[in-house]
């Protein structure tokens, strides 16, 4: 088993290096249940509304392990960096030396930047399984993030996430929400410079080349839901 883990990580790194360079076809859908969540644990949510090109979801209280902000011009590169830190964490590189089951989605928070040609700041997160939420193991350089019930506007798309298609999908989500009752609450959330502009949720392993489900999430500021510890 010990010899298998380095091989597995090596293969994972090889596949991760391809993300952002593979051809893909985007499907701008809503209401697709990610097949990954039939196999591994995902956070639960209530579907509040399905609109033209968007969903409104209310996520129940959740706990995540999150990287410190990563500075990079590329979301794909920042996600790769953060993913490896979190992968080490669930493999036992934490205070309790505890192994933790993989979950979905992998979240990349896109924080505000000074301009289009400046480095952005990203935070990468893994959802913690329920069995680990009562006493999540701490780790150097990582943070345990507790969310109360939280509302998000969501848009789904397929294929591999790239720096190009993420911006297009986020703009499409924002456009689909214009003139809806949700738009003011989303704009309110984006006025806070410490709040992410949007989040990218990736549900699939890099081993999977078809049937991929990705999402753009935008926070709907209906209540004070975030507590960092």
JSON list of C-alpha atoms in Angstrom, two decimals:
[
{"chain": "A", "resi": 1, "resn": "UNK", "atom": "CA", "xyz": [0.00, 0.00, 0.00]},
{"chain": "A", "resi": 2, "resn": "UNK", "atom": "CA", "xyz": [2.84, 2.42, 0.89]},
{"chain": "A", "resi": 3, "resn": "UNK", "atom": "CA", "xyz": [4.38, 1.94, -2.55]},
{"chain": "A", "resi": 4, "resn": "UNK", "atom": "CA", "xyz": [1.02, 2.55, -4.22]},
{"chain": "A", "resi": 5, "resn": "UNK", "atom": "CA", "xyz": [0.49, 6.04, -2.75]},
{"chain": "A", "resi": 6, "resn": "UNK", "atom": "CA", "xyz": [3.54, 7.67, -4.47]},
{"chain": "A", "resi": 7, "resn": "UNK", "atom": "CA", "xyz": [2.48, 6.04, -7.75]},
{"chain": "A", "resi": 8, "resn": "UNK", "atom": "CA", "xyz": [-1.07, 7.28, -7.30]},
{"chain": "A", "resi": 9, "resn": "UNK", "atom": "CA", "xyz": [0.15, 10.81, -6.57]},
{"chain": "A", "resi": 10, "resn": "UNK", "atom": "CA", "xyz": [2.52, 10.70, -9.54]},
{"chain": "A", "resi": 11, "resn": "UNK", "atom": "CA", "xyz": [-0.32, 9.71, -11.84]},
{"chain": "A", "resi": 12, "resn": "UNK", "atom": "CA", "xyz": [-2.53, 12.38, -10.29]},
{"chain": "A", "resi": 13, "resn": "UNK", "atom": "CA", "xyz": [0.11, 15.05, -10.92]},
{"chain": "A", "resi": 14, "resn": "UNK", "atom": "CA", "xyz": [0.46, 13.91, -14.50]},
{"chain": "A", "resi": 15, "resn": "UNK", "atom": "CA", "xyz": [-3.26, 14.21, -15.11]},
{"chain": "A", "resi": 16, "resn": "UNK", "atom": "CA", "xyz": [-3.53, 17.51, -13.28]},
{"chain": "A", "resi": 17, "resn": "UNK", "atom": "CA", "xyz": [-0.89, 18.92, -15.61]},
{"chain": "A", "resi": 18, "resn": "UNK", "atom": "CA", "xyz": [-3.34, 18.45, -18.47]},
{"chain": "A", "resi": 19, "resn": "UNK", "atom": "CA", "xyz": [-6.16, 20.46, -16.93]},
{"chain": "A", "resi": 20, "resn": "UNK", "atom": "CA", "xyz": [-6.72, 23.58, -18.95]},
{"chain": "A", "resi": 21, "resn": "UNK", "atom": "CA", "xyz": [-5.23, 22.16, -22.15]},
{"chain": "A", "resi": 22, "resn": "UNK", "atom": "CA", "xyz": [-7.78, 19.52, -23.12]},
{"chain": "A", "resi": 23, "resn": "UNK", "atom": "CA", "xyz": [-10.59, 20.21, -25.59]},
{"chain": "A", "resi": 24, "resn": "UNK", "atom": "CA", "xyz": [-14.01, 20.39, -24.05]},
{"chain": "A", "resi": 25, "resn": "UNK", "atom": "CA", "xyz": [-17.58, 21.15, -24.91]},
{"chain": "A", "resi": 26, "resn": "UNK", "atom": "CA", "xyz": [-19.48, 23.41, -22.55]},
{"chain": "A", "resi": 27, "resn": "UNK", "atom": "CA", "xyz": [-23.08, 22.58, -21.71]},
{"chain": "A", "resi": 28, "resn": "UNK", "atom": "CA", "xyz": [-24.78, 25.48, -20.01]},
{"chain": "A", "resi": 29, "resn": "UNK", "atom": "CA", "xyz": [-27.29, 23.50, -18.01]},
{"chain": "A", "resi": 30, "resn": "UNK", "atom": "CA", "xyz": [-28.86, 23.54, -14.59]},
{"chain": "A", "resi": 31, "resn": "UNK", "atom": "CA", "xyz": [-30.34, 20.75, -12.55]},
{"chain": "A", "resi": 32, "resn": "UNK", "atom": "CA", "xyz": [-27.72, 18.07, -13.29]},
{"chain": "A", "resi": 33, "resn": "UNK", "atom": "CA", "xyz": [-26.97, 15.98, -10.22]},
{"chain": "A", "resi": 34, "resn": "UNK", "atom": "CA", "xyz": [-23.20, 15.32, -10.29]},
{"chain": "A", "resi": 35, "resn": "UNK", "atom": "CA", "xyz": [-22.71, 11.52, -10.63]},
{"chain": "A", "resi": 36, "resn": "UNK", "atom": "CA", "xyz": [-19.65, 11.83, -8.38]},
{"chain": "A", "resi": 37, "resn": "UNK", "atom": "CA", "xyz": [-21.99, 12.50, -5.45]},
{"chain": "A", "resi": 38, "resn": "UNK", "atom": "CA", "xyz": [-23.40, 8.97, -5.83]},
{"chain": "A", "resi": 39, "resn": "UNK", "atom": "CA", "xyz": [-19.93, 7.63, -4.99]},
{"chain": "A", "resi": 40, "resn": "UNK", "atom": "CA", "xyz": [-18.44, 10.06, -2.48]},
{"chain": "A", "resi": 41, "resn": "UNK", "atom": "CA", "xyz": [-19.85, 12.50, 0.05]},
{"chain": "A", "resi": 42, "resn": "UNK", "atom": "CA", "xyz": [-20.98, 15.95, -1.09]},
{"chain": "A", "resi": 43, "resn": "UNK", "atom": "CA", "xyz": [-22.57, 18.79, 0.91]},
{"chain": "A", "resi": 44, "resn": "UNK", "atom": "CA", "xyz": [-26.37, 18.69, 0.90]},
{"chain": "A", "resi": 45, "resn": "UNK", "atom": "CA", "xyz": [-28.55, 21.57, -0.28]},
{"chain": "A", "resi": 46, "resn": "UNK", "atom": "CA", "xyz": [-32.14, 22.59, -0.90]},
{"chain": "A", "resi": 47, "resn": "UNK", "atom": "CA", "xyz": [-33.10, 23.78, -4.37]},
{"chain": "A", "resi": 48, "resn": "UNK", "atom": "CA", "xyz": [-34.89, 27.11, -3.95]},
{"chain": "A", "resi": 49, "resn": "UNK", "atom": "CA", "xyz": [-35.43, 28.15, -7.58]},
{"chain": "A", "resi": 50, "resn": "UNK", "atom": "CA", "xyz": [-34.53, 27.08, -11.10]},
{"chain": "A", "resi": 51, "resn": "UNK", "atom": "CA", "xyz": [-34.30, 30.01, -13.51]},
{"chain": "A", "resi": 52, "resn": "UNK", "atom": "CA", "xyz": [-33.11, 30.60, -17.05]},
{"chain": "A", "resi": 53, "resn": "UNK", "atom": "CA", "xyz": [-29.45, 29.55, -16.82]},
{"chain": "A", "resi": 54, "resn": "UNK", "atom": "CA", "xyz": [-29.19, 29.52, -13.03]},
{"chain": "A", "resi": 55, "resn": "UNK", "atom": "CA", "xyz": [-30.24, 27.76, -9.83]},
{"chain": "A", "resi": 56, "resn": "UNK", "atom": "CA", "xyz": [-30.61, 29.21, -6.36]},
{"chain": "A", "resi": 57, "resn": "UNK", "atom": "CA", "xyz": [-29.50, 26.77, -3.68]},
{"chain": "A", "resi": 58, "resn": "UNK", "atom": "CA", "xyz": [-29.51, 26.88, 0.11]},
{"chain": "A", "resi": 59, "resn": "UNK", "atom": "CA", "xyz": [-26.64, 24.83, 1.49]},
{"chain": "A", "resi": 60, "resn": "UNK", "atom": "CA", "xyz": [-26.94, 23.43, 4.98]},
{"chain": "A", "resi": 61, "resn": "UNK", "atom": "CA", "xyz": [-24.28, 24.08, 7.61]},
{"chain": "A", "resi": 62, "resn": "UNK", "atom": "CA", "xyz": [-20.95, 22.78, 6.31]},
{"chain": "A", "resi": 63, "resn": "UNK", "atom": "CA", "xyz": [-17.31, 22.52, 7.36]},
{"chain": "A", "resi": 64, "resn": "UNK", "atom": "CA", "xyz": [-14.41, 22.87, 4.92]},
{"chain": "A", "resi": 65, "resn": "UNK", "atom": "CA", "xyz": [-10.63, 22.75, 5.13]},
{"chain": "A", "resi": 66, "resn": "UNK", "atom": "CA", "xyz": [-9.20, 25.69, 3.21]},
{"chain": "A", "resi": 67, "resn": "UNK", "atom": "CA", "xyz": [-5.79, 26.89, 2.07]},
{"chain": "A", "resi": 68, "resn": "UNK", "atom": "CA", "xyz": [-4.35, 30.29, 2.84]},
{"chain": "A", "resi": 69, "resn": "UNK", "atom": "CA", "xyz": [-4.73, 32.70, -0.11]},
{"chain": "A", "resi": 70, "resn": "UNK", "atom": "CA", "xyz": [-2.65, 31.65, -3.13]},
{"chain": "A", "resi": 71, "resn": "UNK", "atom": "CA", "xyz": [-1.40, 34.43, -5.42]},
{"chain": "A", "resi": 72, "resn": "UNK", "atom": "CA", "xyz": [-1.39, 33.51, -9.10]},
{"chain": "A", "resi": 73, "resn": "UNK", "atom": "CA", "xyz": [-2.48, 34.87, -12.46]},
{"chain": "A", "resi": 74, "resn": "UNK", "atom": "CA", "xyz": [-3.98, 31.45, -13.31]},
{"chain": "A", "resi": 75, "resn": "UNK", "atom": "CA", "xyz": [-6.95, 29.85, -11.54]},
{"chain": "A", "resi": 76, "resn": "UNK", "atom": "CA", "xyz": [-5.90, 26.46, -12.92]},
{"chain": "A", "resi": 77, "resn": "UNK", "atom": "CA", "xyz": [-2.38, 26.74, -11.51]},
{"chain": "A", "resi": 78, "resn": "UNK", "atom": "CA", "xyz": [-3.63, 28.03, -8.14]},
{"chain": "A", "resi": 79, "resn": "UNK", "atom": "CA", "xyz": [-6.14, 25.18, -7.93]},
{"chain": "A", "resi": 80, "resn": "UNK", "atom": "CA", "xyz": [-3.39, 22.66, -8.66]},
{"chain": "A", "resi": 81, "resn": "UNK", "atom": "CA", "xyz": [-1.19, 24.14, -5.91]},
{"chain": "A", "resi": 82, "resn": "UNK", "atom": "CA", "xyz": [-3.99, 24.18, -3.35]},
{"chain": "A", "resi": 83, "resn": "UNK", "atom": "CA", "xyz": [-5.27, 20.74, -4.33]},
{"chain": "A", "resi": 84, "resn": "UNK", "atom": "CA", "xyz": [-1.91, 19.15, -3.55]},
{"chain": "A", "resi": 85, "resn": "UNK", "atom": "CA", "xyz": [-1.78, 20.82, -0.12]},
{"chain": "A", "resi": 86, "resn": "UNK", "atom": "CA", "xyz": [-5.26, 19.50, 0.66]},
{"chain": "A", "resi": 87, "resn": "UNK", "atom": "CA", "xyz": [-4.50, 16.07, -0.79]},
{"chain": "A", "resi": 88, "resn": "UNK", "atom": "CA", "xyz": [-1.56, 15.79, 1.63]},
{"chain": "A", "resi": 89, "resn": "UNK", "atom": "CA", "xyz": [-3.92, 16.82, 4.43]},
{"chain": "A", "resi": 90, "resn": "UNK", "atom": "CA", "xyz": [-6.44, 14.04, 3.78]},
{"chain": "A", "resi": 91, "resn": "UNK", "atom": "CA", "xyz": [-3.58, 11.54, 3.36]},
{"chain": "A", "resi": 92, "resn": "UNK", "atom": "CA", "xyz": [-2.60, 12.19, 6.99]},
{"chain": "A", "resi": 93, "resn": "UNK", "atom": "CA", "xyz": [-0.41, 15.31, 6.91]},
{"chain": "A", "resi": 94, "resn": "UNK", "atom": "CA", "xyz": [-2.30, 16.88, 9.81]},
{"chain": "A", "resi": 95, "resn": "UNK", "atom": "CA", "xyz": [-1.92, 17.15, 13.57]},
{"chain": "A", "resi": 96, "resn": "UNK", "atom": "CA", "xyz": [-3.78, 13.89, 14.23]},
{"chain": "A", "resi": 97, "resn": "UNK", "atom": "CA", "xyz": [-2.06, 12.02, 11.37]},
{"chain": "A", "resi": 98, "resn": "UNK", "atom": "CA", "xyz": [-5.59, 11.07, 10.39]},
{"chain": "A", "resi": 99, "resn": "UNK", "atom": "CA", "xyz": [-6.57, 9.90, 6.91]},
{"chain": "A", "resi": 100, "resn": "UNK", "atom": "CA", "xyz": [-9.79, 11.41, 5.59]},
{"chain": "A", "resi": 101, "resn": "UNK", "atom": "CA", "xyz": [-12.03, 10.28, 2.74]},
{"chain": "A", "resi": 102, "resn": "UNK", "atom": "CA", "xyz": [-12.05, 12.32, -0.45]},
{"chain": "A", "resi": 103, "resn": "UNK", "atom": "CA", "xyz": [-15.21, 14.38, -1.01]},
{"chain": "A", "resi": 104, "resn": "UNK", "atom": "CA", "xyz": [-16.61, 16.64, -3.71]},
{"chain": "A", "resi": 105, "resn": "UNK", "atom": "CA", "xyz": [-16.62, 19.30, -4.94]},
{"chain": "A", "resi": 106, "resn": "UNK", "atom": "CA", "xyz": [-13.18, 20.88, -4.86]},
{"chain": "A", "resi": 107, "resn": "UNK", "atom": "CA", "xyz": [-13.86, 24.60, -4.45]},
{"chain": "A", "resi": 108, "resn": "UNK", "atom": "CA", "xyz": [-11.73, 27.46, -5.75]},
{"chain": "A", "resi": 109, "resn": "UNK", "atom": "CA", "xyz": [-12.69, 30.88, -4.39]},
{"chain": "A", "resi": 110, "resn": "UNK", "atom": "CA", "xyz": [-11.76, 33.77, -6.67]},
{"chain": "A", "resi": 111, "resn": "UNK", "atom": "CA", "xyz": [-11.01, 36.86, -4.60]},
{"chain": "A", "resi": 112, "resn": "UNK", "atom": "CA", "xyz": [-10.98, 40.44, -5.95]},
{"chain": "A", "resi": 113, "resn": "UNK", "atom": "CA", "xyz": [-7.84, 41.62, -7.77]},
{"chain": "A", "resi": 114, "resn": "UNK", "atom": "CA", "xyz": [-6.55, 45.06, -8.76]},
{"chain": "A", "resi": 115, "resn": "UNK", "atom": "CA", "xyz": [-7.05, 44.53, -12.50]},
{"chain": "A", "resi": 116, "resn": "UNK", "atom": "CA", "xyz": [-7.18, 42.06, -15.41]},
{"chain": "A", "resi": 117, "resn": "UNK", "atom": "CA", "xyz": [-3.39, 41.74, -15.72]},
{"chain": "A", "resi": 118, "resn": "UNK", "atom": "CA", "xyz": [-2.68, 41.49, -11.99]},
{"chain": "A", "resi": 119, "resn": "UNK", "atom": "CA", "xyz": [-2.28, 38.37, -9.92]},
{"chain": "A", "resi": 120, "resn": "UNK", "atom": "CA", "xyz": [-5.49, 37.23, -8.31]},
{"chain": "A", "resi": 121, "resn": "UNK", "atom": "CA", "xyz": [-5.90, 35.62, -4.92]},
{"chain": "A", "resi": 122, "resn": "UNK", "atom": "CA", "xyz": [-7.45, 32.17, -4.62]},
{"chain": "A", "resi": 123, "resn": "UNK", "atom": "CA", "xyz": [-8.49, 29.90, -1.76]},
{"chain": "A", "resi": 124, "resn": "UNK", "atom": "CA", "xyz": [-8.94, 26.18, -2.38]},
{"chain": "A", "resi": 125, "resn": "UNK", "atom": "CA", "xyz": [-11.23, 24.05, -0.19]},
{"chain": "A", "resi": 126, "resn": "UNK", "atom": "CA", "xyz": [-12.19, 20.43, 0.44]},
{"chain": "A", "resi": 127, "resn": "UNK", "atom": "CA", "xyz": [-15.51, 19.62, 2.09]},
{"chain": "A", "resi": 128, "resn": "UNK", "atom": "CA", "xyz": [-14.97, 17.65, 5.31]},
{"chain": "A", "resi": 129, "resn": "UNK", "atom": "CA", "xyz": [-16.98, 14.42, 5.68]},
{"chain": "A", "resi": 130, "resn": "UNK", "atom": "CA", "xyz": [-19.60, 14.44, 8.43]},
{"chain": "A", "resi": 131, "resn": "UNK", "atom": "CA", "xyz": [-17.65, 11.84, 10.39]},
{"chain": "A", "resi": 132, "resn": "UNK", "atom": "CA", "xyz": [-14.73, 14.32, 10.73]},
{"chain": "A", "resi": 133, "resn": "UNK", "atom": "CA", "xyz": [-16.71, 17.49, 11.39]},
{"chain": "A", "resi": 134, "resn": "UNK", "atom": "CA", "xyz": [-16.99, 17.21, 15.19]},
{"chain": "A", "resi": 135, "resn": "UNK", "atom": "CA", "xyz": [-13.21, 17.35, 15.62]},
{"chain": "A", "resi": 136, "resn": "UNK", "atom": "CA", "xyz": [-11.50, 18.27, 12.33]},
{"chain": "A", "resi": 137, "resn": "UNK", "atom": "CA", "xyz": [-7.72, 17.81, 12.50]},
{"chain": "A", "resi": 138, "resn": "UNK", "atom": "CA", "xyz": [-5.78, 21.09, 12.30]},
{"chain": "A", "resi": 139, "resn": "UNK", "atom": "CA", "xyz": [-2.79, 21.48, 10.00]},
{"chain": "A", "resi": 140, "resn": "UNK", "atom": "CA", "xyz": [-0.15, 24.13, 9.44]},
{"chain": "A", "resi": 141, "resn": "UNK", "atom": "CA", "xyz": [-1.08, 26.57, 6.68]},
{"chain": "A", "resi": 142, "resn": "UNK", "atom": "CA", "xyz": [-4.66, 25.33, 6.42]},
{"chain": "A", "resi": 143, "resn": "UNK", "atom": "CA", "xyz": [-7.85, 26.66, 8.01]},
{"chain": "A", "resi": 144, "resn": "UNK", "atom": "CA", "xyz": [-11.07, 25.06, 9.15]},
{"chain": "A", "resi": 145, "resn": "UNK", "atom": "CA", "xyz": [-13.96, 27.03, 7.66]},
{"chain": "A", "resi": 146, "resn": "UNK", "atom": "CA", "xyz": [-17.43, 26.71, 9.16]},
{"chain": "A", "resi": 147, "resn": "UNK", "atom": "CA", "xyz": [-20.41, 27.91, 7.15]},
{"chain": "A", "resi": 148, "resn": "UNK", "atom": "CA", "xyz": [-23.90, 28.34, 8.46]},
{"chain": "A", "resi": 149, "resn": "UNK", "atom": "CA", "xyz": [-26.78, 27.93, 6.04]},
{"chain": "A", "resi": 150, "resn": "UNK", "atom": "CA", "xyz": [-25.67, 29.73, 2.86]},
{"chain": "A", "resi": 151, "resn": "UNK", "atom": "CA", "xyz": [-27.41, 30.72, -0.38]},
{"chain": "A", "resi": 152, "resn": "UNK", "atom": "CA", "xyz": [-25.66, 30.50, -3.76]},
{"chain": "A", "resi": 153, "resn": "UNK", "atom": "CA", "xyz": [-26.63, 31.22, -7.35]},
{"chain": "A", "resi": 154, "resn": "UNK", "atom": "CA", "xyz": [-25.24, 28.36, -9.45]},
{"chain": "A", "resi": 155, "resn": "UNK", "atom": "CA", "xyz": [-24.50, 27.72, -13.13]},
{"chain": "A", "resi": 156, "resn": "UNK", "atom": "CA", "xyz": [-23.28, 24.36, -14.42]},
{"chain": "A", "resi": 157, "resn": "UNK", "atom": "CA", "xyz": [-20.94, 23.58, -17.31]},
{"chain": "A", "resi": 158, "resn": "UNK", "atom": "CA", "xyz": [-19.13, 20.51, -18.59]},
{"chain": "A", "resi": 159, "resn": "UNK", "atom": "CA", "xyz": [-15.61, 19.58, -19.68]},
{"chain": "A", "resi": 160, "resn": "UNK", "atom": "CA", "xyz": [-12.37, 20.59, -17.98]},
{"chain": "A", "resi": 161, "resn": "UNK", "atom": "CA", "xyz": [-12.09, 23.92, -16.19]},
{"chain": "A", "resi": 162, "resn": "UNK", "atom": "CA", "xyz": [-9.77, 26.41, -17.93]},
{"chain": "A", "resi": 163, "resn": "UNK", "atom": "CA", "xyz": [-8.79, 29.98, -17.18]},
{"chain": "A", "resi": 164, "resn": "UNK", "atom": "CA", "xyz": [-10.72, 31.01, -20.31]},
{"chain": "A", "resi": 165, "resn": "UNK", "atom": "CA", "xyz": [-14.02, 29.21, -19.82]},
{"chain": "A", "resi": 166, "resn": "UNK", "atom": "CA", "xyz": [-14.34, 30.07, -16.11]},
{"chain": "A", "resi": 167, "resn": "UNK", "atom": "CA", "xyz": [-14.53, 33.79, -16.87]},
{"chain": "A", "resi": 168, "resn": "UNK", "atom": "CA", "xyz": [-17.07, 33.21, -19.63]},
{"chain": "A", "resi": 169, "resn": "UNK", "atom": "CA", "xyz": [-19.27, 31.02, -17.44]},
{"chain": "A", "resi": 170, "resn": "UNK", "atom": "CA", "xyz": [-19.12, 33.48, -14.54]},
{"chain": "A", "resi": 171, "resn": "UNK", "atom": "CA", "xyz": [-20.12, 36.34, -16.87]},
{"chain": "A", "resi": 172, "resn": "UNK", "atom": "CA", "xyz": [-22.97, 34.21, -18.25]},
{"chain": "A", "resi": 173, "resn": "UNK", "atom": "CA", "xyz": [-24.24, 33.48, -14.73]},
{"chain": "A", "resi": 174, "resn": "UNK", "atom": "CA", "xyz": [-24.12, 37.16, -13.85]},
{"chain": "A", "resi": 175, "resn": "UNK", "atom": "CA", "xyz": [-26.02, 38.03, -17.04]},
{"chain": "A", "resi": 176, "resn": "UNK", "atom": "CA", "xyz": [-28.69, 35.41, -16.37]},
{"chain": "A", "resi": 177, "resn": "UNK", "atom": "CA", "xyz": [-29.29, 36.90, -12.92]},
{"chain": "A", "resi": 178, "resn": "UNK", "atom": "CA", "xyz": [-29.64, 40.49, -14.13]},
{"chain": "A", "resi": 179, "resn": "UNK", "atom": "CA", "xyz": [-33.06, 41.97, -13.35]},
{"chain": "A", "resi": 180, "resn": "UNK", "atom": "CA", "xyz": [-33.96, 39.04, -11.07]},
{"chain": "A", "resi": 181, "resn": "UNK", "atom": "CA", "xyz": [-34.88, 39.43, -7.41]},
{"chain": "A", "resi": 182, "resn": "UNK", "atom": "CA", "xyz": [-31.52, 37.81, -6.57]},
{"chain": "A", "resi": 183, "resn": "UNK", "atom": "CA", "xyz": [-29.29, 40.35, -8.31]},
{"chain": "A", "resi": 184, "resn": "UNK", "atom": "CA", "xyz": [-29.20, 42.98, -5.48]},
{"chain": "A", "resi": 185, "resn": "UNK", "atom": "CA", "xyz": [-28.23, 40.36, -2.88]},
{"chain": "A", "resi": 186, "resn": "UNK", "atom": "CA", "xyz": [-25.40, 39.10, -5.09]},
{"chain": "A", "resi": 187, "resn": "UNK", "atom": "CA", "xyz": [-24.10, 42.63, -5.74]},
{"chain": "A", "resi": 188, "resn": "UNK", "atom": "CA", "xyz": [-24.26, 43.30, -1.99]},
{"chain": "A", "resi": 189, "resn": "UNK", "atom": "CA", "xyz": [-22.03, 40.29, -1.29]},
{"chain": "A", "resi": 190, "resn": "UNK", "atom": "CA", "xyz": [-19.44, 41.45, -3.85]},
{"chain": "A", "resi": 191, "resn": "UNK", "atom": "CA", "xyz": [-18.99, 44.87, -2.23]},
{"chain": "A", "resi": 192, "resn": "UNK", "atom": "CA", "xyz": [-17.01, 43.29, 0.59]},
{"chain": "A", "resi": 193, "resn": "UNK", "atom": "CA", "xyz": [-13.35, 43.10, -0.49]},
{"chain": "A", "resi": 194, "resn": "UNK", "atom": "CA", "xyz": [-12.83, 39.99, 1.69]},
{"chain": "A", "resi": 195, "resn": "UNK", "atom": "CA", "xyz": [-15.64, 38.08, -0.06]},
{"chain": "A", "resi": 196, "resn": "UNK", "atom": "CA", "xyz": [-15.01, 36.00, -3.16]},
{"chain": "A", "resi": 197, "resn": "UNK", "atom": "CA", "xyz": [-16.20, 37.33, -6.52]},
{"chain": "A", "resi": 198, "resn": "UNK", "atom": "CA", "xyz": [-17.31, 33.80, -7.32]},
{"chain": "A", "resi": 199, "resn": "UNK", "atom": "CA", "xyz": [-16.42, 30.18, -6.61]},
{"chain": "A", "resi": 200, "resn": "UNK", "atom": "CA", "xyz": [-15.60, 27.35, -9.00]},
{"chain": "A", "resi": 201, "resn": "UNK", "atom": "CA", "xyz": [-16.80, 23.87, -7.97]},
{"chain": "A", "resi": 202, "resn": "UNK", "atom": "CA", "xyz": [-15.20, 20.84, -9.65]},
{"chain": "A", "resi": 203, "resn": "UNK", "atom": "CA", "xyz": [-16.79, 17.45, -8.98]},
{"chain": "A", "resi": 204, "resn": "UNK", "atom": "CA", "xyz": [-14.73, 15.04, -11.04]},
{"chain": "A", "resi": 205, "resn": "UNK", "atom": "CA", "xyz": [-11.40, 13.34, -10.68]},
{"chain": "A", "resi": 206, "resn": "UNK", "atom": "CA", "xyz": [-8.88, 14.26, -13.39]},
{"chain": "A", "resi": 207, "resn": "UNK", "atom": "CA", "xyz": [-9.09, 10.59, -14.40]},
{"chain": "A", "resi": 208, "resn": "UNK", "atom": "CA", "xyz": [-12.59, 11.21, -15.79]},
{"chain": "A", "resi": 209, "resn": "UNK", "atom": "CA", "xyz": [-12.69, 12.58, -19.33]},
{"chain": "A", "resi": 210, "resn": "UNK", "atom": "CA", "xyz": [-16.44, 12.50, -20.01]},
{"chain": "A", "resi": 211, "resn": "UNK", "atom": "CA", "xyz": [-19.56, 13.34, -18.03]},
{"chain": "A", "resi": 212, "resn": "UNK", "atom": "CA", "xyz": [-17.79, 16.09, -16.14]},
{"chain": "A", "resi": 213, "resn": "UNK", "atom": "CA", "xyz": [-19.85, 18.53, -14.07]},
{"chain": "A", "resi": 214, "resn": "UNK", "atom": "CA", "xyz": [-18.46, 21.91, -12.95]},
{"chain": "A", "resi": 215, "resn": "UNK", "atom": "CA", "xyz": [-20.25, 24.86, -11.41]},
{"chain": "A", "resi": 216, "resn": "UNK", "atom": "CA", "xyz": [-19.88, 28.59, -10.85]},
{"chain": "A", "resi": 217, "resn": "UNK", "atom": "CA", "xyz": [-21.24, 29.71, -7.46]},
{"chain": "A", "resi": 218, "resn": "UNK", "atom": "CA", "xyz": [-22.04, 33.31, -6.52]},
{"chain": "A", "resi": 219, "resn": "UNK", "atom": "CA", "xyz": [-22.90, 34.13, -2.94]},
{"chain": "A", "resi": 220, "resn": "UNK", "atom": "CA", "xyz": [-26.39, 35.49, -2.34]},
{"chain": "A", "resi": 221, "resn": "UNK", "atom": "CA", "xyz": [-26.06, 37.72, 0.71]},
{"chain": "A", "resi": 222, "resn": "UNK", "atom": "CA", "xyz": [-29.26, 36.98, 2.59]},
{"chain": "A", "resi": 223, "resn": "UNK", "atom": "CA", "xyz": [-27.73, 36.45, 6.02]},
{"chain": "A", "resi": 224, "resn": "UNK", "atom": "CA", "xyz": [-24.46, 36.52, 7.92]},
{"chain": "A", "resi": 225, "resn": "UNK", "atom": "CA", "xyz": [-23.36, 32.95, 7.32]},
{"chain": "A", "resi": 226, "resn": "UNK", "atom": "CA", "xyz": [-19.56, 32.70, 7.35]},
{"chain": "A", "resi": 227, "resn": "UNK", "atom": "CA", "xyz": [-17.34, 32.08, 10.36]},
{"chain": "A", "resi": 228, "resn": "UNK", "atom": "CA", "xyz": [-13.61, 31.41, 10.05]},
{"chain": "A", "resi": 229, "resn": "UNK", "atom": "CA", "xyz": [-11.73, 29.71, 12.87]}
]
